[in-house]
XYZ file of C-alpha atoms in Angstrom:
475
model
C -41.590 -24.668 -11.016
C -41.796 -21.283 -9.904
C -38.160 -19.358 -9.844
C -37.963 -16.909 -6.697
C -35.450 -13.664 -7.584
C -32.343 -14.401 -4.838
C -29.889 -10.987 -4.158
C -27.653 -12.054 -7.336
C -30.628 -12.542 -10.123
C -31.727 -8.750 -8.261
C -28.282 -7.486 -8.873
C -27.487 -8.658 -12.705
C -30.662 -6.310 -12.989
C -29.526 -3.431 -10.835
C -26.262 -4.049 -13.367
C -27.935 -3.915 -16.505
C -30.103 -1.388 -15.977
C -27.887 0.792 -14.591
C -24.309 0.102 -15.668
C -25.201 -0.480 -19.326
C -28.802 0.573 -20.391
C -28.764 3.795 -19.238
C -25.290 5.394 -20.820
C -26.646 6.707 -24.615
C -23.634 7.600 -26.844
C -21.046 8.050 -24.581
C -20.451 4.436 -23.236
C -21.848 2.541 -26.316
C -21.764 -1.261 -25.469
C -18.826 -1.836 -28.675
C -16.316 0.113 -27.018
C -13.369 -0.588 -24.806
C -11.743 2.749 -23.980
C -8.545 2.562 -22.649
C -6.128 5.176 -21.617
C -2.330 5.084 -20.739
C -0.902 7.512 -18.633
C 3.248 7.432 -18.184
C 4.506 10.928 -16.217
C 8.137 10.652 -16.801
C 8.914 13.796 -15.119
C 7.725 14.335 -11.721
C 9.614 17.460 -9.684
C 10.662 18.281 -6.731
C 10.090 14.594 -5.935
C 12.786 13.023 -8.617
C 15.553 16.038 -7.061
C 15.111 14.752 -3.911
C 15.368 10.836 -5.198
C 18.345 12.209 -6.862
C 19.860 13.575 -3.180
C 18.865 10.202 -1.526
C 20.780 8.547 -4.560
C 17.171 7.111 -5.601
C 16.944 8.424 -8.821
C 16.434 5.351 -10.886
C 15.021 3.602 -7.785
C 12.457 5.339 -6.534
C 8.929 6.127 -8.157
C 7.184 9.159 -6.606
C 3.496 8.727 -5.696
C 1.678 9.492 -8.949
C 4.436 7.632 -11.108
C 3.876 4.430 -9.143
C 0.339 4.420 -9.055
C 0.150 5.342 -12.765
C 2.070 2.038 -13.693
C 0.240 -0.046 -11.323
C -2.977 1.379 -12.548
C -2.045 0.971 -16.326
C -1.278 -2.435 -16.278
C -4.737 -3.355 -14.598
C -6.365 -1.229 -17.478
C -4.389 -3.358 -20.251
C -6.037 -6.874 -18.374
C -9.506 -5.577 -18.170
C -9.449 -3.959 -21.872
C -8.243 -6.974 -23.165
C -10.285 -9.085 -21.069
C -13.321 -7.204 -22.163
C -11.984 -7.282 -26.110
C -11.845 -11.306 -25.674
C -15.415 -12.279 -24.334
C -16.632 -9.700 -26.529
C -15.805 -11.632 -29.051
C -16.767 -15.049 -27.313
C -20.284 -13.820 -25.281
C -21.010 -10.480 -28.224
C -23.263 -8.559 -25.346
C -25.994 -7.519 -27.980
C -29.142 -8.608 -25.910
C -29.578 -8.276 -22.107
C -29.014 -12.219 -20.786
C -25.721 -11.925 -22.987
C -24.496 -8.734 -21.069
C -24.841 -10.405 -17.970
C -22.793 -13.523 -19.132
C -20.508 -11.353 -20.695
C -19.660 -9.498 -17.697
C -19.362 -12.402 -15.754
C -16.969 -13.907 -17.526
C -14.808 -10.797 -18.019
C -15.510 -9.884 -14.228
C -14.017 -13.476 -13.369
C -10.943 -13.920 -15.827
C -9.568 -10.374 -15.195
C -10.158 -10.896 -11.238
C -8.054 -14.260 -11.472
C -5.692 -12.353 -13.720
C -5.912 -9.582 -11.079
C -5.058 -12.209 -8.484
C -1.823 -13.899 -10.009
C -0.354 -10.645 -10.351
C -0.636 -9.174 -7.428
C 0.188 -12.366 -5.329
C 3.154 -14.061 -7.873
C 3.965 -11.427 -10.542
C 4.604 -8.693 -7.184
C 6.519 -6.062 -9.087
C 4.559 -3.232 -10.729
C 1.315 -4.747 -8.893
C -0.686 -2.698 -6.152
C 2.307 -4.721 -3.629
C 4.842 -2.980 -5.406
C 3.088 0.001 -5.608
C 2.021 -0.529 -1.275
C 5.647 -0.184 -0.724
C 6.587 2.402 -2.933
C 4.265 5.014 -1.298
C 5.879 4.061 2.289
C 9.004 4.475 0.017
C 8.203 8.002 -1.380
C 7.760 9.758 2.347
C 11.169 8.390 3.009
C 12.823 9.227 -0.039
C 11.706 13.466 0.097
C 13.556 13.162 3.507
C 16.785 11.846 2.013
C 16.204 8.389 3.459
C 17.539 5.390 1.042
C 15.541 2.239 1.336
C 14.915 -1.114 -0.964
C 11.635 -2.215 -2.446
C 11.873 -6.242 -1.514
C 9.051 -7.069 -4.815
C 12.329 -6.208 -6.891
C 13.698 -9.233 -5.135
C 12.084 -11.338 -8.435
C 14.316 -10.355 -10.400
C 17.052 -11.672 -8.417
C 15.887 -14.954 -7.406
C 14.778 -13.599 -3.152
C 11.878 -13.806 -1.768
C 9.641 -11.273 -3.218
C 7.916 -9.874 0.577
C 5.895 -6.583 0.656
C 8.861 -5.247 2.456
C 10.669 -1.829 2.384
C 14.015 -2.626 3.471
C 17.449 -1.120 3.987
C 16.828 1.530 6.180
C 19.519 2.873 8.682
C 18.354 2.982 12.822
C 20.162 6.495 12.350
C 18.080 7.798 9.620
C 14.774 6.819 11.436
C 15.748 8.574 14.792
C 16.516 11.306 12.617
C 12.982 11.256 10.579
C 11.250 10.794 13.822
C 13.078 14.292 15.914
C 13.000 16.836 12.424
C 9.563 15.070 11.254
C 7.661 13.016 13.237
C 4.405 13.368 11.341
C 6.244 12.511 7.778
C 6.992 9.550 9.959
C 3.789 8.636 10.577
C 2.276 9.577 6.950
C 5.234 6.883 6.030
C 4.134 4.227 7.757
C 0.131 4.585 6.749
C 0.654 5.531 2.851
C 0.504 1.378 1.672
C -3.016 1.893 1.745
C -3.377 4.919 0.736
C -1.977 3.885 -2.873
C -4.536 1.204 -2.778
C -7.173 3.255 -2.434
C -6.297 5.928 -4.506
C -5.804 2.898 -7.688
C -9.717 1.905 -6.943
C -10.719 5.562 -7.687
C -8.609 5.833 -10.645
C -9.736 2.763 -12.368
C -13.871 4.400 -11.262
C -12.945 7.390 -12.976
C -12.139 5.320 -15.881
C -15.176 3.509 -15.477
C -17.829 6.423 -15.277
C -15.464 8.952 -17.035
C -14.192 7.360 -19.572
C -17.008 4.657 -20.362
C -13.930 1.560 -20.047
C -16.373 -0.806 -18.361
C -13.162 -2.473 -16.596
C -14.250 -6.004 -14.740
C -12.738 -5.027 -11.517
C -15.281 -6.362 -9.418
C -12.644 -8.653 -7.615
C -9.822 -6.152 -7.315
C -12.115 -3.523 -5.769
C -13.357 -6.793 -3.132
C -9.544 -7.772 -2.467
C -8.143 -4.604 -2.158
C -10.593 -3.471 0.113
C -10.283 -6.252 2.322
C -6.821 -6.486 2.097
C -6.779 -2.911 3.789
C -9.555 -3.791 6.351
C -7.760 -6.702 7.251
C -4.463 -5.264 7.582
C -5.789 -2.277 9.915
C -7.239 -5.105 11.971
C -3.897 -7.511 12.063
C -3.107 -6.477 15.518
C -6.453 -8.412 16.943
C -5.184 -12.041 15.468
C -4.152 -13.779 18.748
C -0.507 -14.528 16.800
C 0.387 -10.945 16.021
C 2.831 -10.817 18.500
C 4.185 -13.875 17.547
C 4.257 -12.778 14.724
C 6.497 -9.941 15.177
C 9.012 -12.525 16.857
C 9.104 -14.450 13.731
C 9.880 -11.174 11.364
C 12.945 -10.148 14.498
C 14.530 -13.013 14.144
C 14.548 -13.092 10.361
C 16.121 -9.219 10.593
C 19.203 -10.320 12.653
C 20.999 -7.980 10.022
C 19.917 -4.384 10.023
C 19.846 -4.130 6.261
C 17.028 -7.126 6.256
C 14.533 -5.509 8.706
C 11.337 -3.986 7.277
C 11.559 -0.065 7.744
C 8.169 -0.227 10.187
C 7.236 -3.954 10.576
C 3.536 -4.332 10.680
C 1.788 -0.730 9.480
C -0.489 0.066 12.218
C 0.957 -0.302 15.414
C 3.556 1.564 14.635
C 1.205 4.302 13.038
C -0.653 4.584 16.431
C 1.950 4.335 18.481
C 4.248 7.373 16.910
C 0.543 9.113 15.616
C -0.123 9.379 20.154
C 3.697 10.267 20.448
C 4.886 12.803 18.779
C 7.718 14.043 21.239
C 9.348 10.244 21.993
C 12.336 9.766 20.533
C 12.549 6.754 18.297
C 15.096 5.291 20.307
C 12.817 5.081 23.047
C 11.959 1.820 21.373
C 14.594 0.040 23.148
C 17.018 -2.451 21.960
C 16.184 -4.952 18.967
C 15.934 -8.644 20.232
C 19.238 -9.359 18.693
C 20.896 -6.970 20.809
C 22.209 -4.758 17.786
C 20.039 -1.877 16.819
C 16.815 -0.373 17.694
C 13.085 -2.850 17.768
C 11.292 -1.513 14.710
C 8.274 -3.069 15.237
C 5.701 -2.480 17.534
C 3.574 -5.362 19.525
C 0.288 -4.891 21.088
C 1.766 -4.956 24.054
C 3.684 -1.512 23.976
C 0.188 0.383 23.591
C -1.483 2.273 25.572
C -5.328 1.352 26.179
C -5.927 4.630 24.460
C -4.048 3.561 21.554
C -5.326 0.042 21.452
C -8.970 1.386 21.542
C -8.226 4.312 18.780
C -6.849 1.598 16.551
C -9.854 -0.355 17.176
C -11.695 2.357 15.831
C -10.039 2.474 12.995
C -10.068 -1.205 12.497
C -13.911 -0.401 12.024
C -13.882 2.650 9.978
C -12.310 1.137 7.271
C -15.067 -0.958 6.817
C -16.789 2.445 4.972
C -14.624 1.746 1.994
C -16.721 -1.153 0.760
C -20.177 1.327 0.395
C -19.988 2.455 -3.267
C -22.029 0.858 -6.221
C -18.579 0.848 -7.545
C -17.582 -2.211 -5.495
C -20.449 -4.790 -7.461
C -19.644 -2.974 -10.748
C -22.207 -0.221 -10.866
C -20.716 2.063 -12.732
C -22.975 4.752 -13.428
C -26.983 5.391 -11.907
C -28.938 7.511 -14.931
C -30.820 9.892 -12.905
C -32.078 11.033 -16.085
C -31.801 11.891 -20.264
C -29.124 14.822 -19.180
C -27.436 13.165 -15.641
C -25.564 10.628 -14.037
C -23.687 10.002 -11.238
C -22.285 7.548 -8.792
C -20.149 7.680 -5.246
C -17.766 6.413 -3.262
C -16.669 6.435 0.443
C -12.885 6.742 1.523
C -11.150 6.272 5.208
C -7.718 6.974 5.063
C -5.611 7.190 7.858
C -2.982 10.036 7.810
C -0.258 12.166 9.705
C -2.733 13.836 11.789
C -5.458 10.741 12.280
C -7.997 10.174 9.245
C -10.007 11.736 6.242
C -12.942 10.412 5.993
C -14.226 11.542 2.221
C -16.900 11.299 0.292
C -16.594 11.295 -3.791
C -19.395 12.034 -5.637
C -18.836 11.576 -9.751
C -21.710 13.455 -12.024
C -22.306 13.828 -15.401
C -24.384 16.379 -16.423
C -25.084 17.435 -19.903
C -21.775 16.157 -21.317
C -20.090 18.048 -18.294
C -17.732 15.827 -15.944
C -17.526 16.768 -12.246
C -15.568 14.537 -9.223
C -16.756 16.690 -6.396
C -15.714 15.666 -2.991
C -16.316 16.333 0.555
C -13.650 15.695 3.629
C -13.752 15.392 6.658
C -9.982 15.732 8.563
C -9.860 14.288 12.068
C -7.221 14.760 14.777
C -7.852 13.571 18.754
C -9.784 16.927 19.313
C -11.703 18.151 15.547
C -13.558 17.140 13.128
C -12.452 19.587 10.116
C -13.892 20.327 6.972
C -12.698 20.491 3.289
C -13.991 20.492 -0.427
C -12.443 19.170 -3.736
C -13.633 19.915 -7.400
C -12.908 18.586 -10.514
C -14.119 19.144 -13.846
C -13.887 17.702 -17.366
C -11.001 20.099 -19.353
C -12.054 22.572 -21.405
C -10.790 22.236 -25.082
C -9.138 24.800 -27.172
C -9.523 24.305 -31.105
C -6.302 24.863 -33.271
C -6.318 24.200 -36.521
C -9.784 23.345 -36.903
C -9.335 20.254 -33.783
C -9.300 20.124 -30.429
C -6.133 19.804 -29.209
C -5.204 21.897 -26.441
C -6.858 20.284 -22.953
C -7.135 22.580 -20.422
C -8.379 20.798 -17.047
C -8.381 22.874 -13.449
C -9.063 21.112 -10.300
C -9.425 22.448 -6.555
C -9.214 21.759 -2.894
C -10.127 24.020 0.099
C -9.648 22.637 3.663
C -9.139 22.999 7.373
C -7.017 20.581 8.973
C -4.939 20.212 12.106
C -1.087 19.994 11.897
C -1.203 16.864 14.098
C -2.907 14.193 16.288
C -3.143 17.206 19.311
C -3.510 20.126 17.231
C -6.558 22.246 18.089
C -5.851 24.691 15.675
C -8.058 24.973 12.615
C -5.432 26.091 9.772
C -6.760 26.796 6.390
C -4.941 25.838 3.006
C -5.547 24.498 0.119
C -3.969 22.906 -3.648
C -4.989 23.999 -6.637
C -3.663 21.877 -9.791
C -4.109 23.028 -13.784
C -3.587 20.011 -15.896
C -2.780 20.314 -19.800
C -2.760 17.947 -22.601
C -2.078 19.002 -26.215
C -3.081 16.002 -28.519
C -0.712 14.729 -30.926
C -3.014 12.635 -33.195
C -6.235 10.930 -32.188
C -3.981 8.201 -29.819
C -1.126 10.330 -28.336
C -0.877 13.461 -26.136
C 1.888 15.076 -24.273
C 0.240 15.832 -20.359
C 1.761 18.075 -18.136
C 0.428 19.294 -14.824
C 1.330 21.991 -12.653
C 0.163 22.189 -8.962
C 0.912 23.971 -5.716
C -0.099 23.453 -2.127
C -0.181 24.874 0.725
C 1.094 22.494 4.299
C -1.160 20.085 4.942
C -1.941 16.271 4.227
C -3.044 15.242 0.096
C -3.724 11.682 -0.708
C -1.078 10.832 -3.257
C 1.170 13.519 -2.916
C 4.182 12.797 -0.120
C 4.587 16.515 1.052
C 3.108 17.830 4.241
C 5.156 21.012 4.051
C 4.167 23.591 1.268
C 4.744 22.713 -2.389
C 4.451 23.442 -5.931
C 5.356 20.758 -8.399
C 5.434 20.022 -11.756
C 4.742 16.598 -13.984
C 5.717 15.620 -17.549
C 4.603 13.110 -19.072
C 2.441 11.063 -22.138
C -0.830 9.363 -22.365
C -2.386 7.580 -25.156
C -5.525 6.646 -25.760
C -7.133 3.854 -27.224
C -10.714 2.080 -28.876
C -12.169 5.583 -27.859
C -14.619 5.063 -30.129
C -16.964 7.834 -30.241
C -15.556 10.177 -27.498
C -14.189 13.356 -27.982
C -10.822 14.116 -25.560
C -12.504 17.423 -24.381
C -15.249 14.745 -22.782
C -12.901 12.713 -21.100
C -11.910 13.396 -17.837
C -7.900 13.296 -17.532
C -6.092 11.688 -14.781
């Protein structure tokens, strides 16, 4: 009997071919790179923790998603080191097997802990970016995933946030406000192009197939809540389980709220009216309270996000040889934002044993589409004493955006960012990075206003087998 090719025999091909055949000496099929990144310092952010007496509490932006990010890397490198040993991927059929089975342990593994484990996952992390916007504006609040430890119910819920320090967020910073309440996703985005990085980078060959599906339609489908015919209802059920003010999530449900406070600007937050328990101000936001111009815009949004699934990233296509000297791959981004959404395109090339992430934006208020550009490259590497071990690693972006969702300005700006690692041994380095920016909206960084920061830290690398650091591209 004749076999006919369906889409999945076509795509184990694509995958081979592509993902694994093409690579040469930098992603040889017996290694498992893995890299683990901890910044332990991260300023201003950990002063102003300090001021909202967050210090231990609180994980800015890049700390959170560097946990989150390393704990997926130690279940796909040890995912990969077990079926390597059970399916060894030394002929093509096996490499497809292989990655099936690693692609389906590490996505079941992925599932458990984001679902039951909750803390350190991409929840905990979802809630700690809402977290960080609050925390540079002296705000307090509590991460509910921490409620494992203590026997609660472990919610993706940012709790214990004053009616008093919300009025005030919305008058002195309305579009911090609205950053706030849209940064959940933003984290999960942002994890999905760290782990590619790895992937076409670094030559790790994670199996995050299923964590690039579920967190992608996790955000899609959270962006589109407000359609389900109970979402209203739903927002009963969550008021009467915050009778007490100290129990009622900061926001409610992300995206009402975003485009209802995104449209107004100028309305005070008390212009919310009471809470159905009579005490206190309603957080949350129904469908009902929108305007048909808000309704619609969130629609539109609703569909937008559906551009995060096109990337060969998502089926684990990690890198397209173009030919003996070049590769690349891409990726498409929507995230919403203070002023409306980015819509970016990331573009990852290799080019005789040069690394690039080279990325185009597009910022968009009510009124503009604006334009900006981001580069990347691999560091450059400074020999002393006959190694390299001084990594040297610049990175740019150049933009016009609008201050807000009305602005029809055009306001140029810009963050530059020199990253440094001096190598230890061949496992350990000591990473800092200095950056500075000028006002203006950067995914994973929870300042709107201008900036310069600073971020100590360690990484360690491991099962690198034949790559030098100065081809790695640090993160």
């Amino acid at each position: 009997m004749k076999r006919i090719p369906t889409v999945f025999t076509v795509w184990l091909s694509l995958y081979v071919s592509v993902s694994h055949g093409q690579t040469g000496g930098q992603d040889s099929l017996w290694n498992y790179p893995m890299r683990i990144d901890l910044p332990l310092l991260d300023m201003p952010f950990q002063q102003d923790a300090l001021r909202a007496g967050e210090l231990f509490d609180s994980y800015s932006m890049q700390q959170a998603l560097a946990v989150t990010q390393n704990l997926h890397r130690i279940n796909y490198h040890f995912n990969n080191r077990l079926w390597h040993g059970i399916i060894r991927p030394d002929s093509k059929r096996k490499q497809v097997y292989n990655r099936i089975a690693a692609n389906v342990a590490s996505g079941l593994v992925d599932y458990v802990f984001t679902y039951y484990g909750v803390v350190f996952s991409a929840q905990w992390m979802h809630e700690e970016f809402h977290r960080a916007g609050l925390t540079v504006r002296g705000v307090s609040s509590y991460d509910e995933t921490y409620n494992r430890f203590n026997g609660g119910f472990a919610n993706g819920s940012v709790s214990r946030v004053k009616d008093e320090d919300l009025i005030r967020l919305k008058k002195t910073a309305p579009r911090e406000l609205v950053r706030s309440f849209a940064a959940g996703i933003e984290s999960e985005f942002l994890l999905l192009r760290g782990l590619q990085k790895d992937n076409f980078f670094s030559g790790s060959k994670h199996a995050n197939i299923a964590l690039n599906i579920l967190l992608t339609k996790h955000a899609i489908d959270y962006v589109n809540q407000f359609k389900q015919s109970d979402y209203n209802a739903s927002i009963d059920s969550m008021n009467a389980h915050g009778l007490a003010m100290a129990d009622r999530d900061f926001v409610g449900w992300d995206f009402t709220p975003w485009v209802y406070d995104l449209h107004r600007p100028d309305e005070p937050y008390e212009a919310r009216g009471p809470h159905p328990s009579g005490v206190g101000i309603d957080r949350a936001i129904k469908t009902t309270a929108l305007t048909d111009e808000e309704y619609s815009y969130l629609e539109k949004m609703g569909r937008m996000q559906y551009l995060n699934f096109l990337s060969p990233f998502m089926v684990g296509i990690n890198r397209i040889r173009l030919n003996e000297q070049t590769a690349f791959n891409f990726a498409i981004r929507h995230y919403l934002n203070s002023f409306g959404y980015d819509l970016t395109a990331d573009f990852f090339i290799d080019h005789r044993k040069k690394q690039y992430l080279f990325s185009l934006h597009g910022y968009r208020n009510k009124h503009q589409l604006l334009p900006g550009i981001e580069m990347e490259r691999s560091p450059y590497a400074f020999n002393i004493a006959g190694k390299d071990r001084l990594l040297l690693q610049p990175s740019v972006t150049l933009w016009l955006q609008p201050k807000d969702f009305y602005d029809r300005e055009a306001r140029p700006g810009g963050q530059i960012r020199l990253q440094g690692g001096y190598a230890l041994d061949n496992t350990w380095c000591i990473v800092a990075i200095a950056e500075a920016k000028t006002a203006g909206w950067v995914a994973g960084n929870p300042y709107l206003d201008a900036k310069t920061g600073f971020r100590l830290g360690i990484s360690a690398s491991f099962h690198t087998g034949n790559h030098r650091n100065s081809e790695m591209m640090l993160h």
